[in-house]
Short mmCIF file of C-alpha atoms in Angstrom, two decimals:
data_model
loop_
_atom_site.label_atom_id
_atom_site.label_comp_id
_atom_site.label_asym_id
_atom_site.label_seq_id
_atom_site.Cartn_x
_atom_site.Cartn_y
_atom_site.Cartn_z
CA MET A 1 -41.68 -2.45 -14.45
CA LYS A 2 -38.62 -0.37 -13.93
CA HIS A 3 -35.44 -2.00 -15.19
CA THR A 4 -32.03 -0.43 -15.65
CA SER A 5 -30.52 -0.45 -19.13
CA MET A 6 -27.69 -2.81 -19.91
CA LYS A 7 -25.18 0.02 -19.87
CA GLN A 8 -26.49 1.36 -16.55
CA ALA A 9 -26.32 -2.12 -15.08
CA CYS A 10 -22.84 -2.58 -16.42
CA CYS A 11 -21.79 0.74 -14.93
CA LEU A 12 -22.92 -0.45 -11.50
CA LEU A 13 -21.20 -3.78 -12.02
CA LEU A 14 -17.96 -2.16 -13.06
CA LEU A 15 -18.04 0.10 -10.03
CA SER A 16 -18.36 -2.86 -7.70
CA ALA A 17 -18.25 -6.39 -9.03
CA LEU A 18 -15.44 -6.59 -11.54
CA CYS A 19 -13.24 -3.62 -10.81
CA GLN A 20 -11.29 -2.08 -8.01
CA LEU A 21 -10.03 1.47 -7.68
CA ALA A 22 -6.98 2.10 -9.82
CA LEU A 23 -4.33 1.23 -7.25
CA ALA A 24 -1.08 -0.60 -7.82
CA GLU A 25 -1.59 -4.15 -6.55
CA THR A 26 0.68 -6.69 -8.25
CA PRO A 27 0.60 -9.65 -7.93
CA PRO A 28 -3.20 -9.86 -7.48
CA TYR A 29 -2.97 -10.75 -3.78
CA GLN A 30 -0.55 -11.86 -1.10
CA ILE A 31 -1.34 -13.76 2.10
CA ARG A 32 1.06 -14.00 5.02
CA ARG A 33 0.95 -14.85 8.69
CA ILE A 34 1.88 -12.00 11.04
CA ASP A 35 1.78 -14.03 14.25
CA SER A 36 0.00 -17.07 15.68
CA SER A 37 -3.38 -15.30 15.74
CA THR A 38 -3.16 -12.79 12.88
CA VAL A 39 -3.07 -13.14 9.08
CA ALA A 40 -2.61 -10.36 6.52
CA TYR A 41 -4.29 -10.20 3.09
CA HIS A 42 -3.00 -7.61 0.62
CA GLY A 43 -4.40 -7.22 -2.88
CA VAL A 44 -7.47 -7.66 -5.01
CA ILE A 45 -10.27 -10.10 -4.23
CA GLY A 46 -10.54 -12.55 -7.09
CA LYS A 47 -11.07 -16.16 -8.03
CA GLY A 48 -9.19 -18.35 -5.59
CA SER A 49 -8.92 -15.76 -2.81
CA THR A 50 -11.16 -17.69 -0.42
CA ARG A 51 -9.64 -21.06 -1.25
CA HIS A 52 -6.11 -19.77 -0.70
CA LEU A 53 -6.94 -17.90 2.51
CA LEU A 54 -8.90 -20.65 4.28
CA PRO A 55 -5.84 -22.78 5.23
CA PHE A 56 -4.52 -19.77 7.18
CA LEU A 57 -7.76 -19.44 9.18
CA ASP A 58 -7.08 -22.29 11.57
CA ALA A 59 -8.39 -22.57 15.12
CA GLY A 60 -5.72 -20.21 16.46
CA THR A 61 -6.39 -17.38 14.00
CA ASP A 62 -8.82 -14.69 15.13
CA THR A 63 -7.78 -11.58 13.15
CA LEU A 64 -7.42 -10.73 9.45
CA VAL A 65 -5.61 -7.51 8.53
CA VAL A 66 -6.72 -6.45 5.06
CA THR A 67 -5.50 -3.96 2.46
CA SER A 68 -7.59 -4.25 -0.69
CA ALA A 69 -8.95 -2.12 -3.52
CA GLY A 70 -11.76 -4.66 -3.99
CA GLY A 71 -12.48 -6.99 -6.87
CA SER A 72 -15.03 -9.74 -7.52
CA ALA A 73 -18.41 -9.31 -5.83
CA ASP A 74 -19.14 -13.04 -5.87
CA GLU A 75 -15.76 -13.95 -4.37
CA GLY A 76 -16.08 -11.09 -1.91
CA MET A 77 -19.36 -12.47 -0.58
CA ARG A 78 -17.92 -15.98 -0.41
CA LEU A 79 -14.91 -14.80 1.59
CA ALA A 80 -17.04 -12.56 3.82
CA GLU A 81 -19.30 -15.47 4.75
CA GLU A 82 -16.29 -17.57 5.74
CA LEU A 83 -14.92 -14.78 7.93
CA ARG A 84 -18.29 -14.32 9.60
CA LYS A 85 -18.75 -18.06 10.17
CA ARG A 86 -15.34 -18.28 11.82
CA HIS A 87 -15.82 -15.10 13.90
CA ILE A 88 -12.67 -13.59 12.38
CA ARG A 89 -12.06 -9.97 13.40
CA LEU A 90 -11.32 -7.69 10.43
CA VAL A 91 -8.78 -4.87 10.68
CA VAL A 92 -8.44 -2.41 7.80
CA ASP A 93 -4.88 -1.26 7.16
CA LYS A 94 -4.58 1.65 4.69
CA TYR A 95 -7.71 0.91 2.63
CA CYS A 96 -10.61 -1.49 2.13
CA MET A 97 -12.52 -0.45 -0.99
CA SER A 98 -15.32 -1.69 -3.22
CA SER A 99 -15.99 -5.40 -2.63
CA CYS A 100 -13.74 -5.36 0.44
CA ALA A 101 -15.96 -2.72 2.07
CA ASN A 102 -19.23 -3.99 0.56
CA TYR A 103 -18.81 -7.52 1.86
CA LEU A 104 -15.81 -8.21 4.11
CA PHE A 105 -16.20 -5.14 6.30
CA LEU A 106 -19.98 -5.35 6.57
CA ALA A 107 -20.05 -9.07 7.35
CA ALA A 108 -17.26 -9.27 9.93
CA ARG A 109 -18.73 -9.63 13.42
CA GLN A 110 -15.98 -7.37 14.76
CA LYS A 111 -14.14 -4.80 12.66
CA SER A 112 -11.74 -1.89 13.10
CA VAL A 113 -10.05 0.70 10.93
CA ASN A 114 -6.44 1.54 11.74
CA PRO A 115 -5.47 5.21 12.16
CA GLY A 116 -4.61 6.73 8.80
CA SER A 117 -6.81 4.20 6.98
CA LEU A 118 -10.25 4.29 5.38
CA ILE A 119 -12.98 2.23 3.78
CA GLY A 120 -14.78 3.10 0.55
CA PHE A 121 -18.05 2.00 -1.05
CA HIS A 122 -18.82 2.67 -4.69
CA GLY A 123 -21.90 0.82 -5.81
CA ALA A 124 -23.25 -2.71 -5.99
CA PRO A 125 -24.93 -5.13 -8.45
CA LEU A 126 -28.36 -4.74 -6.81
CA GLY A 127 -29.26 -1.84 -9.10
CA SER A 128 -29.49 -4.17 -12.10
CA LEU A 129 -32.39 -6.23 -10.71
CA SER A 130 -35.97 -5.78 -11.93
CA GLU A 131 -38.76 -5.16 -9.42
CA GLU A 132 -40.44 -8.42 -10.49
CA LYS A 133 -37.38 -10.55 -9.74
CA GLU A 134 -36.83 -8.81 -6.44
CA ARG A 135 -40.47 -9.53 -5.56
CA GLN A 136 -40.00 -13.19 -6.50
CA PHE A 137 -37.01 -13.33 -4.17
CA GLN A 138 -38.97 -11.75 -1.32
CA GLN A 139 -41.72 -14.32 -1.85
CA GLY A 140 -39.23 -17.19 -1.71
CA ARG A 141 -39.74 -18.13 -5.38
CA LEU A 142 -36.27 -17.17 -6.62
CA SER A 143 -32.75 -17.88 -5.40
CA SER A 144 -29.28 -17.50 -6.89
CA LYS A 145 -28.89 -21.28 -7.05
CA SER A 146 -32.12 -21.68 -9.02
CA MET A 147 -31.19 -19.15 -11.72
CA LYS A 148 -30.06 -20.54 -15.08
CA GLY A 149 -29.08 -19.01 -18.41
CA GLU A 150 -26.26 -16.96 -19.89
CA GLY A 151 -25.65 -13.40 -21.00
CA MET A 152 -24.63 -10.28 -19.09
CA GLN A 153 -28.13 -9.46 -17.79
CA ASN A 154 -28.56 -12.95 -16.35
CA TYR A 155 -25.11 -12.70 -14.78
CA LEU A 156 -26.05 -9.36 -13.19
CA ASP A 157 -29.43 -10.64 -11.99
CA LYS A 158 -27.90 -13.72 -10.38
CA LEU A 159 -25.27 -11.57 -8.70
CA ALA A 160 -27.95 -9.19 -7.41
CA ILE A 161 -30.01 -12.07 -5.97
CA ARG A 162 -26.86 -13.43 -4.38
CA GLU A 163 -26.38 -10.02 -2.82
CA LEU A 164 -29.93 -9.98 -1.43
CA GLU A 165 -29.24 -13.36 0.17
CA PHE A 166 -26.02 -11.98 1.61
CA PHE A 167 -27.75 -8.97 3.17
CA ALA A 168 -30.41 -11.17 4.72
CA GLU A 169 -27.69 -13.36 6.22
CA ILE A 170 -25.71 -10.52 7.84
CA GLY A 171 -28.74 -8.48 8.92
CA VAL A 172 -27.79 -5.20 7.20
CA ASP A 173 -30.39 -2.98 5.52
CA ARG A 174 -29.72 -3.21 1.78
CA GLY A 175 -30.90 0.39 1.49
CA LEU A 176 -27.27 1.22 2.25
CA TYR A 177 -26.24 0.10 -1.24
CA ARG A 178 -29.12 1.88 -2.93
CA ASP A 179 -28.17 5.15 -1.24
CA VAL A 180 -24.49 4.61 -2.05
CA ASP A 181 -25.37 3.95 -5.71
CA LYS A 182 -27.31 7.20 -5.94
CA LEU A 183 -24.66 9.19 -4.12
CA ILE A 184 -21.82 7.84 -6.23
CA LEU A 185 -23.56 7.96 -9.60
CA ASP A 186 -24.75 11.52 -8.97
CA SER A 187 -21.24 12.56 -7.96
CA VAL A 188 -19.51 10.75 -10.81
CA ALA A 189 -21.90 11.86 -13.52
CA GLY A 190 -22.50 15.40 -12.32
CA LYS A 191 -23.55 17.50 -15.27
CA ASN A 192 -22.36 14.85 -17.73
CA LYS A 193 -24.99 12.16 -17.07
CA ALA A 194 -25.88 12.08 -20.76
CA ALA A 195 -22.31 11.60 -21.90
CA PRO A 196 -21.71 8.10 -23.30
CA LEU A 197 -19.59 5.59 -21.44
CA GLN A 198 -16.17 4.93 -22.90
CA GLY A 199 -13.51 2.34 -22.21
CA LYS A 200 -12.88 -1.36 -22.35
CA LEU A 201 -12.91 -4.56 -20.32
CA THR A 202 -10.05 -7.05 -20.41
CA LEU A 203 -10.57 -10.73 -19.61
CA LYS A 204 -7.37 -12.61 -18.79
CA THR A 205 -6.45 -16.21 -18.13
CA GLY A 206 -2.96 -17.53 -17.54
CA ARG A 207 -2.31 -17.79 -21.29
CA HIS A 208 -4.84 -15.63 -23.10
CA GLN A 209 -6.37 -12.18 -23.09
CA TRP A 210 -9.57 -10.80 -24.68
CA ASP A 211 -10.62 -7.15 -24.89
CA TYR A 212 -14.24 -5.98 -25.03
CA GLY A 213 -15.96 -2.65 -25.47
CA VAL A 214 -18.88 -1.37 -23.38
CA SER A 215 -21.71 -1.74 -25.92
CA ASP A 216 -24.53 -4.16 -25.12
CA ALA A 217 -23.28 -6.59 -27.78
CA GLU A 218 -19.73 -6.52 -26.42
CA LEU A 219 -20.94 -7.05 -22.85
CA ASP A 220 -22.92 -10.09 -23.91
CA LYS A 221 -19.82 -11.50 -25.61
CA LEU A 222 -17.92 -10.99 -22.36
CA ALA A 223 -20.61 -12.75 -20.33
CA LEU A 224 -20.64 -15.73 -22.70
CA LYS A 225 -16.85 -16.04 -22.51
CA MET A 226 -16.97 -15.87 -18.69
CA ALA A 227 -19.64 -18.57 -18.61
CA ALA A 228 -17.58 -20.81 -20.91
CA LEU A 229 -14.49 -20.41 -18.73
CA ASP A 230 -16.55 -21.11 -15.60
CA ARG A 231 -17.80 -24.37 -17.12
CA LYS A 232 -14.21 -25.39 -17.84
CA LYS A 233 -13.14 -24.24 -14.35
CA VAL A 234 -10.52 -21.95 -15.84
CA ARG A 235 -9.31 -19.16 -13.56
CA TYR A 236 -9.61 -15.65 -14.97
CA THR A 237 -9.67 -12.00 -14.02
CA VAL A 238 -11.66 -9.13 -15.48
CA GLN A 239 -10.33 -5.60 -15.29
CA GLY A 240 -11.96 -2.48 -16.62
CA GLU A 241 -11.13 1.04 -17.65
CA ILE A 242 -14.52 2.72 -17.86
CA GLU A 243 -15.20 6.41 -17.76
CA ARG A 244 -17.81 8.98 -18.65
CA PRO A 245 -16.01 11.96 -20.22
CA GLY A 246 -15.77 14.91 -17.85
CA THR A 247 -16.20 12.81 -14.70
CA ALA A 248 -14.02 11.23 -12.01
CA PRO A 249 -14.51 7.43 -12.15
CA ASN A 250 -12.32 6.60 -9.13
CA THR A 251 -14.90 7.81 -6.64
CA ALA A 252 -15.82 6.12 -3.38
CA TYR A 253 -17.90 6.91 -0.30
CA PHE A 254 -16.35 6.80 3.19
CA PRO A 255 -19.39 6.73 5.53
CA SER A 256 -19.30 7.78 9.15
CA ARG A 257 -19.80 5.22 11.89
CA ALA A 258 -23.24 6.72 12.58
CA THR A 259 -24.28 6.17 8.96
CA LEU A 260 -23.17 2.53 8.99
CA GLU A 261 -24.93 1.82 12.27
CA LYS A 262 -28.10 3.44 10.93
CA TYR A 263 -28.23 0.64 8.34
CA GLY A 264 -27.65 -2.08 10.93
CA VAL A 265 -23.88 -2.54 10.62
CA MET A 266 -22.77 -3.98 13.95
CA GLY A 267 -19.47 -4.78 15.65
CA ILE A 268 -17.58 -1.60 14.75
CA GLN A 269 -14.75 -1.06 17.23
CA ASN A 270 -12.04 1.47 16.32
CA TYR A 271 -13.24 3.77 13.54
CA PRO A 272 -11.19 6.99 13.28
CA TYR A 273 -12.89 9.49 10.99
CA PRO A 274 -11.61 12.79 9.57
CA ALA A 275 -13.13 15.87 11.18
CA ASP A 276 -13.42 17.92 8.00
CA HIS A 277 -12.51 18.15 4.32
CA ALA A 278 -8.98 19.29 5.11
CA GLU A 279 -8.28 16.18 7.19
CA LEU A 280 -9.89 13.97 4.55
CA LYS A 281 -7.73 15.49 1.81
CA LYS A 282 -4.57 14.79 3.83
CA LEU A 283 -5.71 11.23 4.54
CA VAL A 284 -6.48 10.48 0.89
CA GLY A 285 -3.16 12.00 -0.17
CA ARG A 286 -1.26 9.71 2.20
CA VAL A 287 -3.14 6.55 1.22
CA PHE A 288 -3.62 6.88 -2.55
CA ASP A 289 -1.93 8.17 -5.64
CA LYS A 290 -3.60 11.01 -7.53
CA GLY A 291 -7.00 10.55 -9.15
CA VAL A 292 -9.03 9.08 -6.26
CA HIS A 293 -12.01 11.09 -5.00
CA ILE A 294 -13.55 10.23 -1.61
CA ILE A 295 -16.97 11.47 -0.51
CA ALA A 296 -17.57 11.73 3.25
CA ASP A 297 -20.36 12.53 5.73
CA PHE A 298 -19.28 15.97 6.86
CA ALA A 299 -22.78 17.41 6.60
CA THR A 300 -23.88 14.79 9.11
CA LEU A 301 -20.88 15.47 11.36
CA GLU A 302 -21.37 19.23 11.28
CA ASN A 303 -25.11 19.11 11.75
CA PRO A 304 -26.22 15.82 13.39
CA ALA A 305 -29.81 17.04 13.62
CA GLY A 306 -29.95 17.56 9.87
#
């Protein structure tokens, strides 16, 4: 059975579950009320995001304005489910990347992108799952709640099953993530697919910090430390600086509305989209610092029949 290597799985995880694009967002997140019906969330999605946001989502709140480079996949799904359950409209201001796009944007029953703003996908944990475990899920013999064990591969598998459950709940074709993974990994790797990954992961709590490499042994150490902190209910963040020499790691995909709707994404309202590469370049330059590469659907826009 086909199964991705630990490093390949980690690459997918780092692109989506633990990391966000390299944007300046300090402190991790800020929540404020704009008016009686609108709340703003600015920053990364991490442990505590849902718990801290929920008190703002009272009966009078119907809109969440979000600016986020992404963050935790698990927390992103948790927050997305709460927004969907409460019928909260999502408005993207400036950017909604990684876990923000993967989960919050897809799950919101109504969503809009402000002019001069964009969303960006760059991979998901699903790629780490074996065909056998996916088959067990489809047959109803495996769920995220039933999975036990420790180690990075178990963590990735549980996250991937959680993601399958999420897709089933929101009614979106999970083929979207598979195609995004291929598009992004092909773009990022280019001619350097064989080049080894380099970088580190940093695990932080309020008082301590641990650094890990990207070897299989180091990733397992990281997973064990995360599991130990989870058991103790200690809040932590994981940030990564991972690259493949000769590539551009800060790459994301900004799909057209037609592409999203093809995969079953519903409720899109305002969705301004650049007409060509020149407009996209200007948009990216206004929104981000240097070093962010955005892939778009211009082939589809220029030749809808193709």
